[in-house]
mmCIF file of C-alpha atoms in Angstrom:
data_model
loop_
_atom_site.group_PDB
_atom_site.id
_atom_site.type_symbol
_atom_site.label_atom_id
_atom_site.label_comp_id
_atom_site.label_asym_id
_atom_site.label_seq_id
_atom_site.Cartn_x
_atom_site.Cartn_y
_atom_site.Cartn_z
ATOM 1 C CA MET A 1490 -16.416 -9.941 12.868
ATOM 2 C CA THR A 1491 -14.452 -8.935 15.883
ATOM 3 C CA GLU A 1492 -11.047 -9.356 14.328
ATOM 4 C CA HIS A 1493 -12.075 -7.133 11.461
ATOM 5 C CA ASP A 1494 -13.005 -4.467 13.953
ATOM 6 C CA GLN A 1495 -9.522 -4.377 15.387
ATOM 7 C CA HIS A 1496 -7.908 -3.435 12.113
ATOM 8 C CA ALA A 1497 -8.727 -0.496 9.891
ATOM 9 C CA GLU A 1498 -9.517 -1.602 6.364
ATOM 10 C CA GLU A 1499 -7.828 0.206 3.530
ATOM 11 C CA ARG A 1500 -10.158 2.378 1.527
ATOM 12 C CA PRO A 1501 -9.531 4.142 -1.782
ATOM 13 C CA ALA A 1502 -9.216 7.921 -1.646
ATOM 14 C CA LEU A 1503 -11.181 10.287 -3.829
ATOM 15 C CA ASN A 1504 -9.258 12.543 -6.164
ATOM 16 C CA GLN A 1505 -8.979 15.930 -4.536
ATOM 17 C CA PRO A 1506 -9.357 19.265 -6.398
ATOM 18 C CA ASP A 1507 -5.922 20.584 -7.285
ATOM 19 C CA ARG A 1508 -6.816 24.261 -7.623
ATOM 20 C CA PRO A 1509 -6.935 26.189 -4.334
ATOM 21 C CA ASP A 1510 -9.986 28.275 -3.572
ATOM 22 C CA PRO A 1511 -9.204 31.949 -2.969
ATOM 23 C CA ARG A 1512 -12.310 32.066 -0.785
ATOM 24 C CA GLU A 1513 -10.975 29.443 1.562
ATOM 25 C CA SER A 1514 -12.326 30.152 5.026
ATOM 26 C CA GLY A 1515 -10.958 29.535 8.451
ATOM 27 C CA GLN A 1516 -13.272 26.534 8.693
ATOM 28 C CA ASP A 1517 -11.678 25.014 5.588
ATOM 29 C CA GLN A 1518 -8.226 25.619 7.054
ATOM 30 C CA GLY A 1519 -9.319 23.895 10.235
ATOM 31 C CA ARG A 1520 -10.503 20.882 8.266
ATOM 32 C CA GLN A 1521 -7.221 20.726 6.374
ATOM 33 C CA GLN A 1522 -5.239 20.993 9.607
ATOM 34 C CA ALA A 1523 -7.385 18.247 11.133
ATOM 35 C CA ALA A 1524 -6.559 15.958 8.241
ATOM 36 C CA GLN A 1525 -2.848 16.705 8.507
ATOM 37 C CA ASP A 1526 -2.923 16.013 12.237
ATOM 38 C CA ASN A 1527 -4.523 12.657 11.476
ATOM 39 C CA GLY A 1528 -1.806 11.731 8.982
ATOM 40 C CA ALA A 1529 -3.979 12.227 5.901
ATOM 41 C CA GLN A 1530 -2.955 14.254 2.890
ATOM 42 C CA VAL A 1531 -5.966 16.265 1.822
ATOM 43 C CA SER A 1532 -6.198 19.420 -0.246
ATOM 44 C CA THR A 1533 -9.444 21.353 -0.056
ATOM 45 C CA GLY A 1534 -10.775 22.938 -3.209
ATOM 46 C CA SER A 1535 -13.449 25.470 -3.910
ATOM 47 C CA GLU A 1536 -16.633 24.958 -1.946
ATOM 48 C CA THR A 1537 -19.893 26.401 -3.120
ATOM 49 C CA ALA A 1538 -22.728 27.141 -0.759
ATOM 50 C CA GLY A 1539 -25.300 25.567 -3.041
ATOM 51 C CA ILE A 1540 -25.017 22.116 -4.595
ATOM 52 C CA PRO A 1541 -27.709 20.873 -6.992
ATOM 53 C CA GLU A 1542 -29.968 18.697 -4.884
ATOM 54 C CA ALA A 1543 -29.938 15.890 -7.443
ATOM 55 C CA ALA A 1544 -26.145 15.688 -7.197
ATOM 56 C CA ILE A 1545 -25.918 15.360 -3.412
ATOM 57 C CA PRO A 1546 -24.765 11.830 -2.494
ATOM 58 C CA GLU A 1547 -26.642 9.699 -0.012
ATOM 59 C CA LEU A 1548 -24.654 9.554 3.240
ATOM 60 C CA VAL A 1549 -24.458 6.939 5.984
ATOM 61 C CA ILE A 1550 -22.326 7.457 9.086
ATOM 62 C CA ILE A 1551 -21.281 4.206 10.770
ATOM 63 C CA SER A 1552 -20.199 4.402 14.386
ATOM 64 C CA GLY A 1553 -20.556 2.501 17.618
ATOM 65 C CA MET A 1554 -18.585 0.505 20.114
ATOM 66 C CA SER A 1555 -15.158 -0.865 19.228
ATOM 67 C CA GLY A 1556 -15.559 -4.593 18.667
ATOM 68 C CA ALA A 1557 -19.267 -4.322 17.855
ATOM 69 C CA GLY A 1558 -18.924 -4.816 14.102
ATOM 70 C CA ARG A 1559 -18.252 -1.460 12.473
ATOM 71 C CA SER A 1560 -15.837 -2.877 9.911
ATOM 72 C CA THR A 1561 -18.233 -5.681 9.003
ATOM 73 C CA ALA A 1562 -21.067 -3.192 8.517
ATOM 74 C CA ALA A 1563 -18.825 -0.974 6.393
ATOM 75 C CA LYS A 1564 -17.706 -3.909 4.264
ATOM 76 C CA CYS A 1565 -21.322 -4.875 3.692
ATOM 77 C CA LEU A 1566 -22.118 -1.404 2.340
ATOM 78 C CA GLU A 1567 -18.983 -1.513 0.184
ATOM 79 C CA ASP A 1568 -20.201 -4.782 -1.338
ATOM 80 C CA LEU A 1569 -23.533 -3.080 -2.052
ATOM 81 C CA GLY A 1570 -21.730 -0.430 -4.105
ATOM 82 C CA TRP A 1571 -21.211 2.315 -1.523
ATOM 83 C CA PHE A 1572 -18.013 4.367 -1.451
ATOM 84 C CA VAL A 1573 -16.670 3.681 2.049
ATOM 85 C CA VAL A 1574 -14.158 5.809 3.950
ATOM 86 C CA ASP A 1575 -12.786 4.417 7.215
ATOM 87 C CA ASN A 1576 -11.725 6.634 10.134
ATOM 88 C CA LEU A 1577 -12.387 9.930 8.388
ATOM 89 C CA PRO A 1578 -12.106 12.932 10.754
ATOM 90 C CA PRO A 1579 -15.665 14.219 11.285
ATOM 91 C CA ALA A 1580 -14.651 17.733 10.227
ATOM 92 C CA LEU A 1581 -13.944 16.399 6.720
ATOM 93 C CA ILE A 1582 -17.322 14.718 6.187
ATOM 94 C CA PRO A 1583 -18.923 17.791 4.509
ATOM 95 C CA THR A 1584 -15.881 18.088 2.229
ATOM 96 C CA MET A 1585 -16.222 14.429 1.248
ATOM 97 C CA VAL A 1586 -19.898 14.924 0.436
ATOM 98 C CA GLU A 1587 -19.113 17.951 -1.735
ATOM 99 C CA LEU A 1588 -16.437 16.003 -3.598
ATOM 100 C CA GLY A 1589 -18.972 13.252 -4.197
ATOM 101 C CA ALA A 1590 -21.459 15.797 -5.488
ATOM 102 C CA ARG A 1591 -18.892 16.961 -8.041
ATOM 103 C CA SER A 1592 -18.182 13.419 -9.256
ATOM 104 C CA GLN A 1593 -20.968 13.615 -11.862
ATOM 105 C CA GLY A 1594 -22.810 10.679 -10.337
ATOM 106 C CA ASN A 1595 -19.769 8.414 -9.931
ATOM 107 C CA VAL A 1596 -20.024 8.645 -6.139
ATOM 108 C CA ALA A 1597 -23.743 8.591 -5.388
ATOM 109 C CA ARG A 1598 -23.595 6.832 -1.992
ATOM 110 C CA ILE A 1599 -20.992 7.463 0.676
ATOM 111 C CA ALA A 1600 -20.499 5.618 3.971
ATOM 112 C CA VAL A 1601 -18.140 7.066 6.584
ATOM 113 C CA VAL A 1602 -16.848 5.118 9.582
ATOM 114 C CA VAL A 1603 -16.355 7.354 12.622
ATOM 115 C CA ASP A 1604 -14.859 5.910 15.783
ATOM 116 C CA VAL A 1605 -12.769 6.783 18.810
ATOM 117 C CA ARG A 1606 -9.503 6.277 16.948
ATOM 118 C CA GLY A 1607 -10.235 9.809 15.805
ATOM 119 C CA ARG A 1608 -11.363 10.991 19.242
ATOM 120 C CA ARG A 1609 -9.377 14.248 18.959
ATOM 121 C CA PHE A 1610 -11.723 15.161 16.103
ATOM 122 C CA PHE A 1611 -14.864 13.611 17.564
ATOM 123 C CA ASP A 1612 -16.055 16.887 19.076
ATOM 124 C CA ASN A 1613 -16.340 18.251 15.523
ATOM 125 C CA LEU A 1614 -18.965 15.684 14.552
ATOM 126 C CA ARG A 1615 -21.959 17.674 15.750
ATOM 127 C CA GLU A 1616 -20.734 20.742 13.854
ATOM 128 C CA SER A 1617 -20.343 18.648 10.713
ATOM 129 C CA LEU A 1618 -23.834 17.183 11.083
ATOM 130 C CA ALA A 1619 -25.262 20.691 11.394
ATOM 131 C CA ASP A 1620 -23.327 21.716 8.273
ATOM 132 C CA LEU A 1621 -24.776 18.758 6.353
ATOM 133 C CA GLU A 1622 -28.311 19.586 7.481
ATOM 134 C CA ALA A 1623 -27.888 23.174 6.292
ATOM 135 C CA LYS A 1624 -26.886 21.845 2.853
ATOM 136 C CA ASN A 1625 -29.932 19.521 2.673
ATOM 137 C CA VAL A 1626 -27.783 16.391 2.767
ATOM 138 C CA THR A 1627 -29.789 13.296 3.651
ATOM 139 C CA ARG A 1628 -27.786 11.319 6.157
ATOM 140 C CA ARG A 1629 -28.385 8.292 8.350
ATOM 141 C CA ILE A 1630 -26.435 7.236 11.422
ATOM 142 C CA VAL A 1631 -25.925 3.505 12.017
ATOM 143 C CA PHE A 1632 -24.770 2.699 15.553
ATOM 144 C CA LEU A 1633 -23.296 -0.716 16.387
ATOM 145 C CA GLU A 1634 -23.938 -1.719 20.007
ATOM 146 C CA SER A 1635 -22.921 -4.725 22.081
ATOM 147 C CA SER A 1636 -22.934 -5.850 25.707
ATOM 148 C CA ASP A 1637 -19.879 -5.390 27.915
ATOM 149 C CA GLU A 1638 -19.528 -9.166 28.251
ATOM 150 C CA ALA A 1639 -19.518 -9.704 24.504
ATOM 151 C CA LEU A 1640 -17.023 -6.879 23.906
ATOM 152 C CA VAL A 1641 -14.636 -8.133 26.597
ATOM 153 C CA ARG A 1642 -14.807 -11.634 25.134
ATOM 154 C CA ARG A 1643 -14.046 -10.347 21.653
ATOM 155 C CA PHE A 1644 -11.080 -8.218 22.713
ATOM 156 C CA GLU A 1645 -9.643 -11.084 24.734
ATOM 157 C CA SER A 1646 -10.062 -13.498 21.819
ATOM 158 C CA VAL A 1647 -7.849 -11.348 19.581
ATOM 159 C CA ARG A 1648 -5.517 -10.318 22.440
ATOM 160 C CA ARG A 1649 -5.693 -6.638 21.678
ATOM 161 C CA PRO A 1650 -6.277 -3.738 24.083
ATOM 162 C CA HIS A 1651 -9.300 -1.517 23.882
ATOM 163 C CA PRO A 1652 -8.299 1.775 22.192
ATOM 164 C CA LEU A 1653 -9.373 3.785 25.270
ATOM 165 C CA GLN A 1654 -8.290 1.552 28.144
ATOM 166 C CA GLY A 1655 -4.851 3.142 28.567
ATOM 167 C CA ASP A 1656 -3.213 1.600 31.632
ATOM 168 C CA GLY A 1657 -6.547 0.265 32.889
ATOM 169 C CA ARG A 1658 -8.610 -2.795 32.055
ATOM 170 C CA ILE A 1659 -10.667 -3.540 28.975
ATOM 171 C CA VAL A 1660 -13.855 -2.753 30.895
ATOM 172 C CA ASP A 1661 -12.458 0.701 31.712
ATOM 173 C CA GLY A 1662 -11.962 1.432 28.022
ATOM 174 C CA ILE A 1663 -15.472 0.168 27.203
ATOM 175 C CA ALA A 1664 -16.994 2.397 29.894
ATOM 176 C CA ALA A 1665 -15.089 5.445 28.619
ATOM 177 C CA GLU A 1666 -16.179 4.760 25.049
ATOM 178 C CA ARG A 1667 -19.839 4.338 26.033
ATOM 179 C CA GLU A 1668 -19.782 7.709 27.719
ATOM 180 C CA LEU A 1669 -18.101 9.330 24.734
ATOM 181 C CA LEU A 1670 -20.658 7.865 22.309
ATOM 182 C CA ARG A 1671 -23.761 8.273 24.460
ATOM 183 C CA GLU A 1672 -25.076 11.357 22.680
ATOM 184 C CA LEU A 1673 -24.363 9.944 19.204
ATOM 185 C CA ARG A 1674 -26.219 6.754 20.087
ATOM 186 C CA GLY A 1675 -29.238 8.837 20.988
ATOM 187 C CA ASP A 1676 -29.126 10.526 17.572
ATOM 188 C CA ALA A 1677 -28.737 7.251 15.652
ATOM 189 C CA ASP A 1678 -31.312 6.331 13.011
ATOM 190 C CA LEU A 1679 -30.492 2.635 13.312
ATOM 191 C CA VAL A 1680 -29.059 0.829 16.352
ATOM 192 C CA ILE A 1681 -27.942 -2.784 15.881
ATOM 193 C CA ASP A 1682 -27.107 -4.867 18.940
ATOM 194 C CA THR A 1683 -24.507 -7.420 17.857
ATOM 195 C CA SER A 1684 -24.083 -9.124 21.238
ATOM 196 C CA SER A 1685 -25.479 -12.404 19.949
ATOM 197 C CA LEU A 1686 -24.896 -11.921 16.220
ATOM 198 C CA ASN A 1687 -22.230 -13.548 14.075
ATOM 199 C CA VAL A 1688 -20.728 -11.945 10.972
ATOM 200 C CA HIS A 1689 -23.316 -13.412 8.609
ATOM 201 C CA GLU A 1690 -26.258 -12.344 10.767
ATOM 202 C CA LEU A 1691 -24.936 -8.781 10.966
ATOM 203 C CA ARG A 1692 -24.495 -8.673 7.182
ATOM 204 C CA ALA A 1693 -28.064 -9.935 6.790
ATOM 205 C CA LYS A 1694 -29.350 -7.085 8.958
ATOM 206 C CA MET A 1695 -27.398 -4.527 6.942
ATOM 207 C CA ASP A 1696 -28.683 -6.043 3.706
ATOM 208 C CA ALA A 1697 -32.237 -5.819 4.995
ATOM 209 C CA GLN A 1698 -31.779 -2.099 5.638
ATOM 210 C CA PHE A 1699 -29.759 -1.044 2.595
ATOM 211 C CA ALA A 1700 -30.168 -3.625 -0.169
ATOM 212 C CA GLY A 1701 -33.824 -2.749 -0.751
ATOM 213 C CA GLU A 1702 -36.036 -5.433 -2.189
ATOM 214 C CA GLU A 1703 -33.361 -6.723 -4.548
ATOM 215 C CA GLU A 1704 -31.689 -10.020 -3.792
ATOM 216 C CA PRO A 1705 -27.990 -9.587 -2.972
ATOM 217 C CA GLU A 1706 -26.026 -9.743 -6.203
ATOM 218 C CA LEU A 1707 -23.528 -12.545 -6.764
ATOM 219 C CA ARG A 1708 -20.463 -12.016 -8.938
ATOM 220 C CA ALA A 1709 -18.617 -15.037 -10.271
ATOM 221 C CA THR A 1710 -15.200 -15.442 -11.834
ATOM 222 C CA VAL A 1711 -14.860 -18.614 -13.890
ATOM 223 C CA MET A 1712 -11.155 -19.374 -14.315
ATOM 224 C CA SER A 1713 -9.592 -22.022 -16.497
ATOM 225 C CA PHE A 1714 -6.159 -23.249 -15.436
ATOM 226 C CA GLY A 1715 -3.593 -25.982 -15.930
ATOM 227 C CA PHE A 1716 -2.852 -28.345 -13.061
ATOM 228 C CA LYS A 1717 0.788 -28.499 -14.124
ATOM 229 C CA TYR A 1718 1.059 -24.793 -13.287
ATOM 230 C CA GLY A 1719 -0.518 -25.168 -9.859
ATOM 231 C CA LEU A 1720 -3.928 -24.566 -8.319
ATOM 232 C CA PRO A 1721 -5.288 -20.989 -8.268
ATOM 233 C CA VAL A 1722 -4.768 -19.712 -4.729
ATOM 234 C CA ASP A 1723 -8.002 -17.696 -4.772
ATOM 235 C CA ALA A 1724 -10.309 -20.475 -5.969
ATOM 236 C CA ASP A 1725 -13.451 -21.155 -3.929
ATOM 237 C CA LEU A 1726 -14.448 -24.178 -6.011
ATOM 238 C CA VAL A 1727 -12.269 -26.401 -8.197
ATOM 239 C CA ALA A 1728 -13.399 -28.859 -10.900
ATOM 240 C CA ASP A 1729 -11.138 -31.272 -12.788
ATOM 241 C CA MET A 1730 -11.667 -31.832 -16.533
ATOM 242 C CA ARG A 1731 -8.946 -34.462 -16.857
ATOM 243 C CA PHE A 1732 -11.622 -37.172 -16.966
ATOM 244 C CA LEU A 1733 -12.216 -36.128 -20.583
ATOM 245 C CA PRO A 1734 -9.949 -37.133 -23.510
ATOM 246 C CA ASN A 1735 -7.275 -34.521 -24.170
ATOM 247 C CA PRO A 1736 -7.463 -32.704 -27.557
ATOM 248 C CA HIS A 1737 -3.699 -32.248 -27.246
ATOM 249 C CA TRP A 1738 -3.318 -35.771 -28.633
ATOM 250 C CA VAL A 1739 -5.371 -34.956 -31.735
ATOM 251 C CA PRO A 1740 -2.781 -33.466 -34.147
ATOM 252 C CA GLU A 1741 -5.211 -31.210 -36.016
ATOM 253 C CA LEU A 1742 -6.584 -29.773 -32.744
ATOM 254 C CA ARG A 1743 -3.331 -29.443 -30.797
ATOM 255 C CA PRO A 1744 -2.391 -25.918 -32.035
ATOM 256 C CA TYR A 1745 -5.769 -24.469 -31.086
ATOM 257 C CA THR A 1746 -7.420 -23.661 -27.744
ATOM 258 C CA GLY A 1747 -10.792 -24.317 -26.177
ATOM 259 C CA LEU A 1748 -12.032 -21.084 -27.737
ATOM 260 C CA ASN A 1749 -11.891 -22.779 -31.129
ATOM 261 C CA GLU A 1750 -15.238 -24.211 -32.278
ATOM 262 C CA GLU A 1751 -13.708 -27.502 -33.420
ATOM 263 C CA VAL A 1752 -11.945 -27.998 -30.075
ATOM 264 C CA ALA A 1753 -15.099 -27.156 -28.113
ATOM 265 C CA ALA A 1754 -17.154 -29.531 -30.236
ATOM 266 C CA TYR A 1755 -14.595 -32.306 -29.665
ATOM 267 C CA VAL A 1756 -14.699 -31.754 -25.894
ATOM 268 C CA PHE A 1757 -18.485 -31.744 -25.602
ATOM 269 C CA ASN A 1758 -18.900 -34.756 -27.866
ATOM 270 C CA GLN A 1759 -17.034 -36.841 -25.305
ATOM 271 C CA PRO A 1760 -19.053 -39.063 -22.929
ATOM 272 C CA GLY A 1761 -19.836 -37.237 -19.703
ATOM 273 C CA ALA A 1762 -18.995 -33.686 -20.851
ATOM 274 C CA LYS A 1763 -22.534 -32.403 -21.327
ATOM 275 C CA GLU A 1764 -23.740 -34.287 -18.258
ATOM 276 C CA PHE A 1765 -21.019 -32.672 -16.185
ATOM 277 C CA LEU A 1766 -21.968 -29.205 -17.427
ATOM 278 C CA ASP A 1767 -25.655 -29.744 -16.616
ATOM 279 C CA ARG A 1768 -25.085 -31.197 -13.160
ATOM 280 C CA TYR A 1769 -22.351 -28.790 -12.165
ATOM 281 C CA ALA A 1770 -24.498 -25.826 -13.209
ATOM 282 C CA GLU A 1771 -27.321 -27.259 -11.086
ATOM 283 C CA LEU A 1772 -24.941 -27.646 -8.138
ATOM 284 C CA LEU A 1773 -23.763 -24.058 -8.558
ATOM 285 C CA ARG A 1774 -27.364 -22.837 -8.411
ATOM 286 C CA LEU A 1775 -27.678 -24.480 -5.004
ATOM 287 C CA ILE A 1776 -24.337 -23.092 -3.830
ATOM 288 C CA ALA A 1777 -25.113 -19.612 -5.168
ATOM 289 C CA ALA A 1778 -28.356 -19.474 -3.190
ATOM 290 C CA GLY A 1779 -26.436 -20.377 -0.041
ATOM 291 C CA TYR A 1780 -23.744 -17.797 -0.753
ATOM 292 C CA ARG A 1781 -26.400 -15.104 -1.069
ATOM 293 C CA ARG A 1782 -27.981 -16.108 2.235
ATOM 294 C CA GLU A 1783 -24.589 -15.966 3.926
ATOM 295 C CA GLY A 1784 -23.772 -12.567 2.435
ATOM 296 C CA LYS A 1785 -21.000 -13.867 0.164
ATOM 297 C CA ARG A 1786 -21.074 -11.955 -3.099
ATOM 298 C CA TYR A 1787 -17.875 -13.033 -4.831
ATOM 299 C CA VAL A 1788 -17.009 -16.566 -5.899
ATOM 300 C CA THR A 1789 -14.150 -17.899 -8.006
ATOM 301 C CA ILE A 1790 -14.825 -21.169 -9.819
ATOM 302 C CA ALA A 1791 -11.680 -22.812 -11.143
ATOM 303 C CA ILE A 1792 -11.923 -25.341 -13.992
ATOM 304 C CA GLY A 1793 -8.710 -27.253 -14.579
ATOM 305 C CA CYS A 1794 -7.141 -29.610 -17.082
ATOM 306 C CA THR A 1795 -3.547 -30.626 -17.657
ATOM 307 C CA GLY A 1796 -2.267 -27.510 -19.421
ATOM 308 C CA GLY A 1797 -5.176 -25.086 -19.165
ATOM 309 C CA LYS A 1798 -5.481 -24.845 -22.936
ATOM 310 C CA HIS A 1799 -8.253 -27.072 -24.298
ATOM 311 C CA ARG A 1800 -10.736 -28.840 -21.997
ATOM 312 C CA SER A 1801 -10.786 -26.358 -19.133
ATOM 313 C CA VAL A 1802 -11.111 -23.404 -21.511
ATOM 314 C CA ALA A 1803 -14.028 -24.930 -23.417
ATOM 315 C CA MET A 1804 -15.849 -25.918 -20.210
ATOM 316 C CA SER A 1805 -15.245 -22.531 -18.584
ATOM 317 C CA GLU A 1806 -16.798 -20.716 -21.524
ATOM 318 C CA LYS A 1807 -19.922 -22.891 -21.481
ATOM 319 C CA LEU A 1808 -20.277 -22.716 -17.698
ATOM 320 C CA ALA A 1809 -19.883 -18.928 -17.651
ATOM 321 C CA ALA A 1810 -22.597 -18.624 -20.295
ATOM 322 C CA ARG A 1811 -24.938 -20.733 -18.139
ATOM 323 C CA LEU A 1812 -24.303 -18.571 -15.066
ATOM 324 C CA ALA A 1813 -24.769 -15.334 -16.999
ATOM 325 C CA ALA A 1814 -28.073 -16.610 -18.396
ATOM 326 C CA GLU A 1815 -29.254 -17.172 -14.809
ATOM 327 C CA GLY A 1816 -28.488 -13.600 -13.781
ATOM 328 C CA VAL A 1817 -25.058 -14.079 -12.208
ATOM 329 C CA GLU A 1818 -22.580 -11.357 -13.166
ATOM 330 C CA THR A 1819 -19.776 -13.456 -14.620
ATOM 331 C CA VAL A 1820 -16.209 -12.848 -15.742
ATOM 332 C CA VAL A 1821 -14.145 -15.472 -17.570
ATOM 333 C CA VAL A 1822 -10.381 -15.664 -17.044
ATOM 334 C CA HIS A 1823 -8.103 -18.129 -18.860
ATOM 335 C CA ARG A 1824 -5.110 -18.092 -16.560
ATOM 336 C CA ASP A 1825 -2.732 -20.399 -18.384
ATOM 337 C CA MET A 1826 -3.896 -20.262 -21.987
ATOM 338 C CA GLY A 1827 -0.904 -19.337 -24.153
ATOM 339 C CA ARG A 1828 1.769 -20.386 -21.665
ATOM 340 C CA GLU A 1829 2.851 -23.324 -23.786
#
C-alpha cells in the first residue's frame, strides 16, 4: 500500500472538446492556465450552466495524508468501474464532471485524487466544491488518515522523502501536510484510518462503501499455451496437460486444433481428462472465493501442453465454459495456436 502511494499511477485522459467556446470566461482561462502550470495539456470547451440532472456523473474526491493509502483506494474504485484521475488540479474538477456529463453515460462515476503534489492549486478546491454544489453535483470526500508513527515507518521503508519535508525531517513534512489538510478532513464524508490496515483490509473497507451489496466481481482469462514457447509471464495459475496422450501423434487429428470437435472428443475420452476438469474447476471455486475476499479481481489461468495446439486448447475451452456458467466473467486466449 505504501509503495503505491509514493508513485502516481497513470490514468487515461478523457477526450477534450476541440471547439473553443466563444463565451469562455476568466474562470475557464484560469483553469486552463492551472492545467498548463501543472504540465497537463487540457483544452476547455463550451460549458453550459445547466446540465441534465440524469447526466451528471457521481463524483468521489479522494484525499488524505501521503502514505495513508490514496493510490490503493483509487485503484479499488477503478476496479469497481470508476473513471479515476490522479493528481488533477482542483480547479479542473468541475470541467471533468461536465465532460463526463457529455459522455452520454460512458463516464457515470468519476473519482479524483487530490493531494499536496498539487499544493499550488489546493487553495482552489473550496471554490471548485462550491461550483459543484451550485450545479447539483453529488460528491463525496474520502479522506485517508494514518498515525505519525505509521507514516514515518512507511516512508522510511521505501526510502523516499515526504513531499513537504523540504530540508527538514519526515515528521516536519507530515506536520505541514496535516495542517494543510485539516479543513478538508473536517469536510470529509468518509475518514479511513489506515494506521493498522494492510492493502487488503483497506480494499475491503472501500468495497464495503462503494461496491453495494454485490459481491466483488472476478474476471478470469483462461490462456492456452505451449511449453516449448515458454511460460506466460502474467499467469497466476498454471496447469500442465502433458499427462494426456498427444493428438499430434494421431495422423487424422494432427492438422486440427483443440477447437475441432473430433480433437476435443479425443482429449476428453482419455483417462483422467474429465476428472481433471471437474477437480480443477472445484479448486478454482475455492481460489476464486479467496481472491474475492482479498480484493483480487483479475486472474489469469494458463493451461499448457507441448505446442499449445490440441490438449491445452480443448481443456481451456471447457474450463472457461465452466467458469462462465458459475458467474465468472471469462475470456479465452489461445496464445500459441497457429504458431506451428
